[in-house]
Amino acid sequence: MASPSKAGAALTALREDLTGDVFAPGDPGYDEARTVFNAMIDRRPAVIAQCVDEDDVVRAVRCARDLDLPIAVRGGGHSVAGMASNDGGLVVDLRHMRAVTVDPAARAARVAGGATMSDLDRTCQPHGLATTGGRASTTGVGGFVLGGGSGWLDRCCGLAVDNLLDVELVTADGTRVHANAEDNPDLFWALHGGGGNFGIATALTLRLHELPEFSIALLLYLPEFGPEVVRTYRDVIAAGPDEASGGVLYLTGPPEEFVPPDLVGTLLCGVLLTYAGGEADLRKLAEPLLALPHVTEIVGAMPYADVQCMIDDPPGMRNHWSAEYLTGAPDDFVDVYCARADSLPVPTGSQQVLLPLGGAIAGGPREFPVPYRDAAWAVHPFGIWEDPADDERCVQWVRDMRADVQPWSTGAVYLNFIGDEGADRVVAGVGAENTRRLAELKRRYDPDNVFRFNHNIRPA
């Protein structure tokens, strides 16, 4: 750690050199700048560098190295473990780097490192194009893609990382590196699931797909119909095309116009059936679900970018999530899954979600560090609440859901869906053999493990 005089001089120099803003403890705006999405995280970085371009990122990294400070990287700030911040280190904040440029002829988009899903989706939509994005519009594109990337389009368009064409990176020594299938192919491979371990992605180029129409069916049911709803949704997905996706879930009835007033604040079972196509085909697909007794029915075409905003979670809430990836969803699993809903923390924003995989996920490239590709379903207990008094019961419910489904677990997991659950879960997220190769690459690009506020791969 640098001496106070050296640290003071370096901070002064960074304030002068950086085009963007620099915050330190005591500065006006510091507390706002350090706040992340998950209200359970309260960290105090020594320096927050709000970069506006790649030159700023290089300056910030070099400053951190001069002062021997660890670096956290903030894009969307949606990491449930608060990996976008640290105590006593330097945060490279990319939120002012949000430009998205679409090349319709090439069906590609160049996305700056701090862009959110909404920035990407809204820019692509006028062209009738899209790519697999996260299920919330406020998620950062960079962390989402480099961590694998699952969303409503993954069954027909592949995981987000399957659509990664090019990355511009600033490494741990402040060097600019370009990675794609031809340039630095080993590094490019590592960025397909290895997350932020190898540098700061200042820009990514993503493959786009035609998406002229998008449709949804949102149905809510009384919880006693849950097992039948889950089985029916499972069968609809199994018989349907890869364009069908969505999820089946348990939730607290939200205070929305489409929820009967007497069911607001009570446990409900819901289905969101998404379809990369028109309303007529969606309605045929949804017929078995529509035939079940339901209390809410919203069916129709909706712009994809609008669907992406439907389940945005408000900032400032307390969050704890996890996931298990499953070999299948047989009837005995459905019974266990539905029984666990009795302990869902109600009324909170928590959701017990079952997501379909398969399709283009299973058919995607086999060589990347994405070991959950062959799973058929994913359970995602998504705890979100406001009152700290609910911490224990919400966290325990997430743990209990994971424990319940172990008989069907593949052992692999999508790292963006979990917090800091230990080194074994990081291995489960990239694969044991891949971990060894990633560790060797980590030694090459970040031998001092400067980028360790992530699902960390230690240098070999």
PDB file of C-alpha atoms in Angstrom, residues 321-324 326 340 379 381 396-407 409 413 418 421 425:
ATOM      1  CA  TRP A 321     -30.071 -15.268  -5.377  1.00  0.00           C
ATOM      2  CA  SER A 322     -28.750 -18.609  -6.443  1.00  0.00           C
ATOM      3  CA  ALA A 323     -29.414 -21.330  -9.007  1.00  0.00           C
ATOM      4  CA  GLU A 324     -29.223 -25.016  -9.795  1.00  0.00           C
ATOM      5  CA  LEU A 326     -31.116 -29.611 -13.790  1.00  0.00           C
ATOM      6  CA  ARG A 340     -41.079 -25.324  -1.573  1.00  0.00           C
ATOM      7  CA  VAL A 379     -34.143 -23.332 -10.866  1.00  0.00           C
ATOM      8  CA  PRO A 381     -34.636 -18.741  -6.352  1.00  0.00           C
ATOM      9  CA  GLN A 396     -32.677 -19.580   4.135  1.00  0.00           C
ATOM     10  CA  TRP A 397     -35.429 -20.020   1.549  1.00  0.00           C
ATOM     11  CA  VAL A 398     -32.835 -19.688  -1.242  1.00  0.00           C
ATOM     12  CA  ARG A 399     -30.636 -22.301   0.450  1.00  0.00           C
ATOM     13  CA  ASP A 400     -33.560 -24.652   1.008  1.00  0.00           C
ATOM     14  CA  MET A 401     -34.610 -24.412  -2.650  1.00  0.00           C
ATOM     15  CA  ARG A 402     -31.109 -25.371  -3.753  1.00  0.00           C
ATOM     16  CA  ALA A 403     -31.033 -28.286  -1.310  1.00  0.00           C
ATOM     17  CA  ASP A 404     -34.442 -29.554  -2.457  1.00  0.00           C
ATOM     18  CA  VAL A 405     -33.405 -29.961  -6.083  1.00  0.00           C
ATOM     19  CA  GLN A 406     -29.996 -31.600  -5.584  1.00  0.00           C
ATOM     20  CA  PRO A 407     -31.252 -35.004  -6.825  1.00  0.00           C
ATOM     21  CA  SER A 409     -28.789 -31.083 -10.352  1.00  0.00           C
ATOM     22  CA  VAL A 413     -24.174 -23.431 -12.731  1.00  0.00           C
ATOM     23  CA  ILE A 418     -25.202 -16.630  -8.033  1.00  0.00           C
ATOM     24  CA  GLU A 421     -20.587 -19.119  -2.951  1.00  0.00           C
ATOM     25  CA  ARG A 425     -19.015 -23.063  -7.281  1.00  0.00           C
TER      26      ARG A 425
END
